[in-house]
mmCIF file of C-alpha atoms and ligand atoms in Angstrom:
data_model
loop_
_atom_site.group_PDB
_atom_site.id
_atom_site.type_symbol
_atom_site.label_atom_id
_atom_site.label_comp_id
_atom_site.label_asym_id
_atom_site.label_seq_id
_atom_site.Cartn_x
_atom_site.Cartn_y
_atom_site.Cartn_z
ATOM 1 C CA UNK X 210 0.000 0.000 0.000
ATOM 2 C CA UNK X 211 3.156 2.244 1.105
ATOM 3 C CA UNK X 212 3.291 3.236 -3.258
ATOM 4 C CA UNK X 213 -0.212 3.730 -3.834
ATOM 5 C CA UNK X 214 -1.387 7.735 -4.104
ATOM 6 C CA UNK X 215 -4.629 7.087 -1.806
ATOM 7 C CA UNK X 216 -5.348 10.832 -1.850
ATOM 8 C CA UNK X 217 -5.308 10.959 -6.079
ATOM 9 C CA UNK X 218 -7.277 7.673 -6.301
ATOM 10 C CA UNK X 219 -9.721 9.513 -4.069
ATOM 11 C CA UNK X 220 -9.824 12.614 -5.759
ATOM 12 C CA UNK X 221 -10.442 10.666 -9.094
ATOM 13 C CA UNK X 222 -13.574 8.850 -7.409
ATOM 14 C CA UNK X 223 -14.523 11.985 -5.939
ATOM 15 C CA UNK X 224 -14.766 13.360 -9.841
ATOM 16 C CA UNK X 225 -16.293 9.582 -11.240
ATOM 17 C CA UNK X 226 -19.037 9.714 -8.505
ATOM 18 C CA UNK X 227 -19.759 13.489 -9.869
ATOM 19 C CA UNK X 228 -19.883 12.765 -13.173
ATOM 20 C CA UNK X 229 -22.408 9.253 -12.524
ATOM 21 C CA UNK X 230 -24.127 12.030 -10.350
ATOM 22 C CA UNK X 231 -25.066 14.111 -13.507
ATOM 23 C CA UNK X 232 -26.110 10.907 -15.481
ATOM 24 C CA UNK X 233 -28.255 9.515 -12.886
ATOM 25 C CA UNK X 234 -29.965 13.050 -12.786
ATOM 26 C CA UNK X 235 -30.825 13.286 -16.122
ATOM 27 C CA UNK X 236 -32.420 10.028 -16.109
ATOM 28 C CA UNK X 237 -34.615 10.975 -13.288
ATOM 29 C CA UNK X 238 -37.418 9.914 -13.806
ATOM 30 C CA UNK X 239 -38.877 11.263 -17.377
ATOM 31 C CA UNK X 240 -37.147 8.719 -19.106
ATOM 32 C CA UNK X 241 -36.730 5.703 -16.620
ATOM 33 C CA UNK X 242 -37.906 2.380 -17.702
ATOM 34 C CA UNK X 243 -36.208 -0.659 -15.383
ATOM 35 C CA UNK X 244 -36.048 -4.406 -15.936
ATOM 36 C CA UNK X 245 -35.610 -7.160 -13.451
ATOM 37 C CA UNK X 246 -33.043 -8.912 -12.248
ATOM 38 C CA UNK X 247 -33.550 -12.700 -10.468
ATOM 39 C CA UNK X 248 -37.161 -11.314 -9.243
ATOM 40 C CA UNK X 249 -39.902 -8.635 -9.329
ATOM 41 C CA UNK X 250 -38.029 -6.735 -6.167
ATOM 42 C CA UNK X 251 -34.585 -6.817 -7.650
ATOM 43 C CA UNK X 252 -34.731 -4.026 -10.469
ATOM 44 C CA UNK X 253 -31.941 -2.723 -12.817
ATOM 45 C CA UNK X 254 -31.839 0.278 -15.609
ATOM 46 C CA UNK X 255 -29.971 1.197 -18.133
ATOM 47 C CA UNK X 256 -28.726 3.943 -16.032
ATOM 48 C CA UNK X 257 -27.490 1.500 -13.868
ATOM 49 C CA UNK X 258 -25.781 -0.307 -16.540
ATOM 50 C CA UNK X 259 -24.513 3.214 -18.538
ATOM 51 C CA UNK X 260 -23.055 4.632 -15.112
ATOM 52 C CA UNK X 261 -21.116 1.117 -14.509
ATOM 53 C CA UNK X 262 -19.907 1.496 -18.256
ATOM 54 C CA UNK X 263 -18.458 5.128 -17.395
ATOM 55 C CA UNK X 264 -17.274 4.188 -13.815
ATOM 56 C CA UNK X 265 -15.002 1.794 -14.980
ATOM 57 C CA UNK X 266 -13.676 2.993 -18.497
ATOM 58 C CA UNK X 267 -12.711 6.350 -16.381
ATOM 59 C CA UNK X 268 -10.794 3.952 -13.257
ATOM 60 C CA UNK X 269 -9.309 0.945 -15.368
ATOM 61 C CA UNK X 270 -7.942 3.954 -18.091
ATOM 62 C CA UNK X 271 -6.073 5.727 -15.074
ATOM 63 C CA UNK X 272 -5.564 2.776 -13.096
ATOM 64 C CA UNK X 273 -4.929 -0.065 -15.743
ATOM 65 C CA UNK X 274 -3.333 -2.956 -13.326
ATOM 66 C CA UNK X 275 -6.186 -2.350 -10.592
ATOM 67 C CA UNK X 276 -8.932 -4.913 -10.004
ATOM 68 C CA UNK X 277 -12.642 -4.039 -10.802
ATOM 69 C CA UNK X 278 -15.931 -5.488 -9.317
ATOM 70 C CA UNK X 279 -19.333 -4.019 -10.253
ATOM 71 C CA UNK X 280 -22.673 -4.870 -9.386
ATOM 72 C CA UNK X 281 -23.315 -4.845 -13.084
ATOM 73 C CA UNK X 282 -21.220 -6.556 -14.386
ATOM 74 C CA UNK X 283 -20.307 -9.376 -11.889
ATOM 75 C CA UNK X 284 -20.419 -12.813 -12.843
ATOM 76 C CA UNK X 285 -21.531 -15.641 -10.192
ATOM 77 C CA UNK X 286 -18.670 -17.815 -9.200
ATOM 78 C CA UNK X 287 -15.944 -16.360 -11.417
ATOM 79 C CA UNK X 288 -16.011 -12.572 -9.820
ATOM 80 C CA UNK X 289 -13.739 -12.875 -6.709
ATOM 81 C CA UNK X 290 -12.222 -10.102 -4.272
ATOM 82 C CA UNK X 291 -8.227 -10.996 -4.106
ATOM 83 C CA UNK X 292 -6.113 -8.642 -2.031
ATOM 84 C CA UNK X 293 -5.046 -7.092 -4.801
ATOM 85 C CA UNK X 294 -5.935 -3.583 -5.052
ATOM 86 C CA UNK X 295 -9.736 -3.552 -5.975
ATOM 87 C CA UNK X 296 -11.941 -0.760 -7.100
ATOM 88 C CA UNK X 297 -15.553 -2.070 -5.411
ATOM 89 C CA UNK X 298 -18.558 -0.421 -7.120
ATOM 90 C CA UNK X 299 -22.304 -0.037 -7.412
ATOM 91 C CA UNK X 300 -23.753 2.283 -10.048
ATOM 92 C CA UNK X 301 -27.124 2.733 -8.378
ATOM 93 C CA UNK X 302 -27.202 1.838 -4.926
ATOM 94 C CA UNK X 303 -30.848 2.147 -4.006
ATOM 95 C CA UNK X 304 -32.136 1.381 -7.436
ATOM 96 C CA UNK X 305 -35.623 0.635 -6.497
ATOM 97 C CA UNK X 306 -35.751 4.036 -5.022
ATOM 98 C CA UNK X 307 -34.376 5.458 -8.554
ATOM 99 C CA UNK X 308 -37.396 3.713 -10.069
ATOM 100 C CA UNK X 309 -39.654 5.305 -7.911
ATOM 101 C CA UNK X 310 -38.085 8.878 -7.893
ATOM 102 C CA UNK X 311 -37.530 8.120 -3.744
ATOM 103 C CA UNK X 312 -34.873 10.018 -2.911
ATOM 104 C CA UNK X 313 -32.180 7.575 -1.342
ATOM 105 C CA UNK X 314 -30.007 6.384 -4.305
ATOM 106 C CA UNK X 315 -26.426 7.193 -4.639
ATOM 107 C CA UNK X 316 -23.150 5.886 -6.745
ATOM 108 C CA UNK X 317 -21.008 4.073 -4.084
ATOM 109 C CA UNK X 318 -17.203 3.607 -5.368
ATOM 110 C CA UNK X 319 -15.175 1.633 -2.695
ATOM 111 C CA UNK X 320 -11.713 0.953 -3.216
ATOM 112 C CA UNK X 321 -9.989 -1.919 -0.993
ATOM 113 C CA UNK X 322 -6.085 -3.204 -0.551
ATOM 114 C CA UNK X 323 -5.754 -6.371 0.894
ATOM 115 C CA UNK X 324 -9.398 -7.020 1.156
ATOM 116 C CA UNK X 325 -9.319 -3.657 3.534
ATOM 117 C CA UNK X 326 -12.146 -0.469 2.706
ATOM 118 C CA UNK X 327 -9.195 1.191 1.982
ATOM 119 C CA UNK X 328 -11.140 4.610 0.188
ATOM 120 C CA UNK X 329 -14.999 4.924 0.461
ATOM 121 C CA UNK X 330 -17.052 7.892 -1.842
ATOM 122 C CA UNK X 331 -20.609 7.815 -1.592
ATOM 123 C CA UNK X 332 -22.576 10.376 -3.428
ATOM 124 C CA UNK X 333 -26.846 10.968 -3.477
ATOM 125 C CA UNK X 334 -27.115 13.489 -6.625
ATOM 126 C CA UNK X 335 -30.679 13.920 -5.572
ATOM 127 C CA UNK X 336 -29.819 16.078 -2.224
ATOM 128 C CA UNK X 337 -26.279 16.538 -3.334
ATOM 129 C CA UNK X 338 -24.502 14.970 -1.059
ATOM 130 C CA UNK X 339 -21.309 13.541 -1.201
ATOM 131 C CA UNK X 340 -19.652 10.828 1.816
ATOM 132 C CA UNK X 341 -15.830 10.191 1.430
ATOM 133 C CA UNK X 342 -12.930 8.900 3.521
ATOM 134 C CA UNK X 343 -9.641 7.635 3.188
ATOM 135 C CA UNK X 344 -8.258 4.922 5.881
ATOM 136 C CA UNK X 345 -6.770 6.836 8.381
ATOM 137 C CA UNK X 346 -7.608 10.578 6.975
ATOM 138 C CA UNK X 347 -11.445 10.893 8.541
ATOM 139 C CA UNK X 348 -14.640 10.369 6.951
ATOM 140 C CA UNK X 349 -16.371 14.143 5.626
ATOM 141 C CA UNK X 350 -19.731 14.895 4.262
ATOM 142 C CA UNK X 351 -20.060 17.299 1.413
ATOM 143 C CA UNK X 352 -23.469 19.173 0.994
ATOM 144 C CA UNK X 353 -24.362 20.724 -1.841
ATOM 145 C CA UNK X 354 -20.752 21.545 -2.896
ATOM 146 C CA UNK X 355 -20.555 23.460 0.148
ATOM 147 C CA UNK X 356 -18.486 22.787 3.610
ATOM 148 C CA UNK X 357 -17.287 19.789 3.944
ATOM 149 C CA UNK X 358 -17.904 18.864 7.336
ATOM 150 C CA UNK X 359 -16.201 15.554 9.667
ATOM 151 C CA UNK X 360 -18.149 13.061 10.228
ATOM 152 C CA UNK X 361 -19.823 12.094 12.754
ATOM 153 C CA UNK X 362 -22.044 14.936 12.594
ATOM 154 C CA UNK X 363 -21.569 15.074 16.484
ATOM 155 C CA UNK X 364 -17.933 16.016 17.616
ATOM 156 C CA UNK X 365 -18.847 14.073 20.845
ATOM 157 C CA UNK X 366 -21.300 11.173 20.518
ATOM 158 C CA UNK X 367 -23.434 10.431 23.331
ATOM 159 C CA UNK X 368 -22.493 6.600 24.341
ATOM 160 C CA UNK X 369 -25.018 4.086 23.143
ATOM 161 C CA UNK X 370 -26.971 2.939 26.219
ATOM 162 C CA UNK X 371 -29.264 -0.134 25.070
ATOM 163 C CA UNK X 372 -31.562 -0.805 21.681
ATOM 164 C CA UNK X 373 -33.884 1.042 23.123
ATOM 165 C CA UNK X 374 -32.426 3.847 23.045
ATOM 166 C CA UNK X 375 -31.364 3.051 19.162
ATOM 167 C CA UNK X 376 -32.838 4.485 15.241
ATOM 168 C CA UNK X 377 -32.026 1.328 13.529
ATOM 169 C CA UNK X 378 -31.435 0.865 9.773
ATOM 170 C CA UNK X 379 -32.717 -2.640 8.325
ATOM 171 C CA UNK X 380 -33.476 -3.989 5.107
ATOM 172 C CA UNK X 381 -36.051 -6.507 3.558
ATOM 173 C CA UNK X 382 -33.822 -6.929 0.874
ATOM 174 C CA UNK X 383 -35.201 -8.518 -2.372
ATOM 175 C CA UNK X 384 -34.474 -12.382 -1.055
ATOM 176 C CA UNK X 385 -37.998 -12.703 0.365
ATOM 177 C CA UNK X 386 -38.454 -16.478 1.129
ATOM 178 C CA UNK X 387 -36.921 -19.321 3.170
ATOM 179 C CA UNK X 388 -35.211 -19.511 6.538
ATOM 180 C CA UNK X 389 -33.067 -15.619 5.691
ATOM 181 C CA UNK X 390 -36.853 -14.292 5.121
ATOM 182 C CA UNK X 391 -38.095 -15.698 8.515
ATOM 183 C CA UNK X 392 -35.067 -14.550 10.572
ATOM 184 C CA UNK X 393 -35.541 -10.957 9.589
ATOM 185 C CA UNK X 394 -38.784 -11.036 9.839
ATOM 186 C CA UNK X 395 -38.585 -12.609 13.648
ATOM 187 C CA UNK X 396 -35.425 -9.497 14.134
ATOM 188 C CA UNK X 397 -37.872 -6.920 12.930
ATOM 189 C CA UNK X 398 -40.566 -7.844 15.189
ATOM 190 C CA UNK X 399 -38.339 -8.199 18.036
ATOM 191 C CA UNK X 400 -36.533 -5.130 17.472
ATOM 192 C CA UNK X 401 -39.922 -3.292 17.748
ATOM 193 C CA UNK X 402 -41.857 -4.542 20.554
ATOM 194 C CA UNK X 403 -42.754 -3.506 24.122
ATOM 195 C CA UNK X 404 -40.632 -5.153 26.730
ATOM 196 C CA UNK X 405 -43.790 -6.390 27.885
ATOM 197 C CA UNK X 406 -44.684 -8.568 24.670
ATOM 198 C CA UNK X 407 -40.538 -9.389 24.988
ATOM 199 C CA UNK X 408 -39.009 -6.636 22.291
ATOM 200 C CA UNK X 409 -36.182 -4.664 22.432
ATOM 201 C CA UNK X 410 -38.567 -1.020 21.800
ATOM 202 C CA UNK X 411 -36.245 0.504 19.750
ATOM 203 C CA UNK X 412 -36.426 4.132 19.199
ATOM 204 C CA UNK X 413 -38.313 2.744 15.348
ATOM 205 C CA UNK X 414 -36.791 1.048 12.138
ATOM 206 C CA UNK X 415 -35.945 2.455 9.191
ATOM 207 C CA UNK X 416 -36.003 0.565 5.347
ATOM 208 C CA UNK X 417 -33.879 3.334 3.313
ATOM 209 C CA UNK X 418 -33.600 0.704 0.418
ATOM 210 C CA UNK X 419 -29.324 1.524 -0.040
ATOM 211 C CA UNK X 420 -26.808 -0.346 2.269
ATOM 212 C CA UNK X 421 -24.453 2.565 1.320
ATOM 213 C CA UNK X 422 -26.771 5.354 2.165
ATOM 214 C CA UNK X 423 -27.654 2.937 5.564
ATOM 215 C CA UNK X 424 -23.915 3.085 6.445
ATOM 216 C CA UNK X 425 -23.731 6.970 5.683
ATOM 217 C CA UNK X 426 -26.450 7.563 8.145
ATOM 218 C CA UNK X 427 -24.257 5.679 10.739
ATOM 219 C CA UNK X 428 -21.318 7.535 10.000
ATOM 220 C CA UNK X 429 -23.143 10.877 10.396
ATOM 221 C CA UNK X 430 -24.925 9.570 13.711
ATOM 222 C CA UNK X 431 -28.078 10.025 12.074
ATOM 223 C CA UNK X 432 -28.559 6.071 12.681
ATOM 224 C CA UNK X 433 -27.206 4.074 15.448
ATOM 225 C CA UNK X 434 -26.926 0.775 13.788
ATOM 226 C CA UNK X 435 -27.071 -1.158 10.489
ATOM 227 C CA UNK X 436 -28.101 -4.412 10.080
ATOM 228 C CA UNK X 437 -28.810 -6.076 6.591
ATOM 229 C CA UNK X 438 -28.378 -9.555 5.610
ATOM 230 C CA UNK X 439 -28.205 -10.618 1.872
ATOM 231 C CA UNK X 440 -26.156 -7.263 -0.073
ATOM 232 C CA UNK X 441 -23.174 -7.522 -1.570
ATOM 233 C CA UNK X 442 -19.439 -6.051 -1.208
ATOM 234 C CA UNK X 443 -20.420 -3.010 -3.592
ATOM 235 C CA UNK X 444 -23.177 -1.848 -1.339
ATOM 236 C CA UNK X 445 -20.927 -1.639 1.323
ATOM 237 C CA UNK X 446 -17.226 -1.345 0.511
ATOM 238 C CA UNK X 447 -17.119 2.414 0.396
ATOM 239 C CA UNK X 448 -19.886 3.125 3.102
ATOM 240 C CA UNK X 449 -17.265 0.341 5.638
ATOM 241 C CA UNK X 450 -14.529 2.980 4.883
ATOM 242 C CA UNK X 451 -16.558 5.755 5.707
ATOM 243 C CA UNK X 452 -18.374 4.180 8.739
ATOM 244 C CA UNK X 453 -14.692 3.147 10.551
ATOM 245 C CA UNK X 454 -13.139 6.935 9.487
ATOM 246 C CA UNK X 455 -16.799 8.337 11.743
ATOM 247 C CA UNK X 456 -15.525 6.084 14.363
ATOM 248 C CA UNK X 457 -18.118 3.335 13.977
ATOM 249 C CA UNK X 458 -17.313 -0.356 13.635
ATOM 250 C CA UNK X 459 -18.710 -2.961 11.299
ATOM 251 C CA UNK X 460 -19.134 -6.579 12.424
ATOM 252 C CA UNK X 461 -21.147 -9.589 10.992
ATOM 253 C CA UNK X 462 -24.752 -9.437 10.781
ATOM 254 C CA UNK X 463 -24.418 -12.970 12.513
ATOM 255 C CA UNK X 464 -24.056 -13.329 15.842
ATOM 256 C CA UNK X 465 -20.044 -14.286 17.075
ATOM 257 C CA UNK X 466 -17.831 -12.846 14.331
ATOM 258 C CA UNK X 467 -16.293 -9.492 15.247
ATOM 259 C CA UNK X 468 -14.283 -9.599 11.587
ATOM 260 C CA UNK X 469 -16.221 -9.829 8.666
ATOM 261 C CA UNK X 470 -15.175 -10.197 5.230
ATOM 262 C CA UNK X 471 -16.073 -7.427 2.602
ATOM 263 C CA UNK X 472 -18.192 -10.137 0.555
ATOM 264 C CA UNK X 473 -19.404 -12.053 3.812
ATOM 265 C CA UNK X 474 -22.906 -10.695 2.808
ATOM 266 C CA UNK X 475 -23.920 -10.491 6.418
ATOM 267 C CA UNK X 476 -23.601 -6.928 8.100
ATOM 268 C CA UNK X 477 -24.022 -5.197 11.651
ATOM 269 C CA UNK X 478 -22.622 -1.617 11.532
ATOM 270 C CA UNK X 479 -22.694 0.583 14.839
ATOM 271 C CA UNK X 480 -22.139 4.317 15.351
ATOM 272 C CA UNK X 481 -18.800 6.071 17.104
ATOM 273 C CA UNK X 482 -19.631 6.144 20.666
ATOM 274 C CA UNK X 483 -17.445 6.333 23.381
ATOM 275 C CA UNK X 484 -18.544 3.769 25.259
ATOM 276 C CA UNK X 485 -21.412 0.761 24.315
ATOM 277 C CA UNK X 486 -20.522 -0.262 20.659
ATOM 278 C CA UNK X 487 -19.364 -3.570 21.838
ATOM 279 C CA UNK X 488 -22.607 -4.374 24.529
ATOM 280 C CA UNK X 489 -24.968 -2.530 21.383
ATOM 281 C CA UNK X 490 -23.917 -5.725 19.256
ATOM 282 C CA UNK X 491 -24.218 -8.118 22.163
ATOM 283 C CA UNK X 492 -27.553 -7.238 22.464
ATOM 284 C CA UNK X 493 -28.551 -6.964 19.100
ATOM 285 C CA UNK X 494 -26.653 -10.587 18.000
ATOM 286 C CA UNK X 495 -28.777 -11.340 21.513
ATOM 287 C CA UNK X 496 -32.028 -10.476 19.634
ATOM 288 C CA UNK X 497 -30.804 -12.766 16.222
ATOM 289 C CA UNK X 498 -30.719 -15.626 19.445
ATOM 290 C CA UNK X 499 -30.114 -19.343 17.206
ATOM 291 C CA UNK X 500 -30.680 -18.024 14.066
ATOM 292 C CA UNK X 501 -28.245 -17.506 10.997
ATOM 293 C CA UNK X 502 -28.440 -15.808 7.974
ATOM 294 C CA UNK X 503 -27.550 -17.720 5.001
ATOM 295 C CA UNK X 504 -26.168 -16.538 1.980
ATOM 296 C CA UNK X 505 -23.439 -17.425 0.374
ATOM 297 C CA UNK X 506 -20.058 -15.134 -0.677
HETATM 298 C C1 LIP L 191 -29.822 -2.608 -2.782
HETATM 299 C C2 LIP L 191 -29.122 -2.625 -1.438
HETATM 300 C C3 LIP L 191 -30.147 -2.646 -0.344
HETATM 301 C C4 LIP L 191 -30.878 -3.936 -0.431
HETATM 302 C C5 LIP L 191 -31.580 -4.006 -1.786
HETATM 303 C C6 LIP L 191 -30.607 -3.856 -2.919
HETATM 304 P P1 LIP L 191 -29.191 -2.076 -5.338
HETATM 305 O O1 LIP L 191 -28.859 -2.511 -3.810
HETATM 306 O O2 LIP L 191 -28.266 -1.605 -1.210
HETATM 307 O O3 LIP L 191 -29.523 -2.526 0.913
HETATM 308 O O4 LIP L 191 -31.786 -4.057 0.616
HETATM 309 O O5 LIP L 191 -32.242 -5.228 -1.922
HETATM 310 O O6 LIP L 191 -29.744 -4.962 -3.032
HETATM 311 O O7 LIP L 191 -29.737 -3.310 -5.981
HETATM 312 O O8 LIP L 191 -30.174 -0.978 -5.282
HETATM 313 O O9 LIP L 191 -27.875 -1.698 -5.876
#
């Protein structure tokens, strides 16, 4: 890593992520027609595909002998992260809110060493605002071109006390059957019920429909925790980066593991706080109890 210009690869994502900004925005939504992917909740466009096309023409020209994975154009089975340095990226995160003109979609462009979020820019065109970091430089939100501000939004986070206490980001995902559609169904009720009926009475839950955007809000503050089973490395690579800069820590979205992999599939983020990150996961891997998410890498 000691060779590699972290601050030039970041300023040429910072200028990618503007320029897929400007496409995504004048696709929205006059023109937008999506297709489907392996089901009826898992939608692509051709903005999605265009923006992937431009993404990485503009990093493999500057960056020749660097690896590339895209949600676009991954293949099952064949598309692996190596420790090689890899540029990690999703066109449209949030696509189903594109469709709908919702707006929580961004371009997420990670870029990992050694399997490591290494550089993270996030950026929602719709409210102009742009999420970057580079390992060991802070994470900063940009909004609308103006100050860029360090993240988290607070300069001292309260300390996470229990769930109950916690805004929690979660995702239905577009896997809706089977044993990974049970589980979150049995977290989300959990999460929100009274002590009485046995819950956790979180503060509420929120379905933003972007892992990247998810792990923004944590960064900020704006959420306390992330949990989302069943998304892939380029939903999350850059957010990760951006998320440990803010101070927060990611561990699996299965109960035990304290290091996930990038492409484990399987995510618990938690905001900076000075004290109760590690007793916030207890409790929430507490509220997963014997159940497992299953997918596969
Ligand atoms: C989306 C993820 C989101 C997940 C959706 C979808 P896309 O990515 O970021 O967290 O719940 O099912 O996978 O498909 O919009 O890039």
């Amino acid at each position: 890593m000691a060779d590699l210009n972290l601050q030039e690869i970041h300023d040429l994502l910072v200028s990618v992520a503007h320029e897929a900004g400007r496409m995504i925005m004048r696709a929205t939504p006059s023109q937008l027609s999506s297709g489907t992917k392996k089901n009826s909740a898992d939608l692509v466009t051709e903005t999605d595909q265009a923006v992937e096309k431009m993404v990485s023409t503009r990093l493999m020209s500057s960056y020749p002998n660097f690896s590339f994975i895209g949600e676009e154009t991954y293949v099952p089975g064949s598309t692996k992260l190596t420790s090689a340095p890899t540029f990690i990226v999703d066109p449209i995160d949030g696509t189903t809110n594109f469709v709908h003109a919702f707006p929580a979609f961004c371009v997420s462009l990670g870029f990992a060493v050694d399997k490591i979020p290494t550089i993270g820019v996030i950026y929602n065109p719709f409210l102009d605002e742009l999420y970057t970091a580079i390992k060991g430089k802070g994470a900063f939100l940009t909004r609308n071109g103006g100050e860029k501000v360090k993240l988290p939004l607070k300069s001292e986070p309260e300390p996470l006390k229990d769930l109950s206490t916690c805004l929690i980001g979660a995702e239905w995902g577009s896997d809706r059957t089977g044993v990974n559609f049970e589980l979150k169904t049995k977290v989300f009720a959990k999460l929100a019920a009274s002590k009485e009926n046995g819950g956790a009475m979180v503060h509420s839950l929120r379905c933003m429909g972007s892992a990247a955007l998810n792990l923004a809000a944590v960064a900020t503050g704006q959420q306390d925790v992330f949990w989302e089973g069943g998304c892939w490395a380029w939903d999350v690579a850059a957010g990760w980066c951006i998320l440990n800069e803010a101070g927060g820590i990611m561990v699996s979205g299965n109960p035990g593991d304290w290091k996930p992999e990038i492409d484990g599939r399987k995510y618990l983020a938690v905001r900076a706080a000075p004290t109760g990150q590690k007793e916030i996961v207890e409790e929430f891997w507490g509220v997963i109890g014997d159940g497992r998410l299953e997918y596969e890498s």
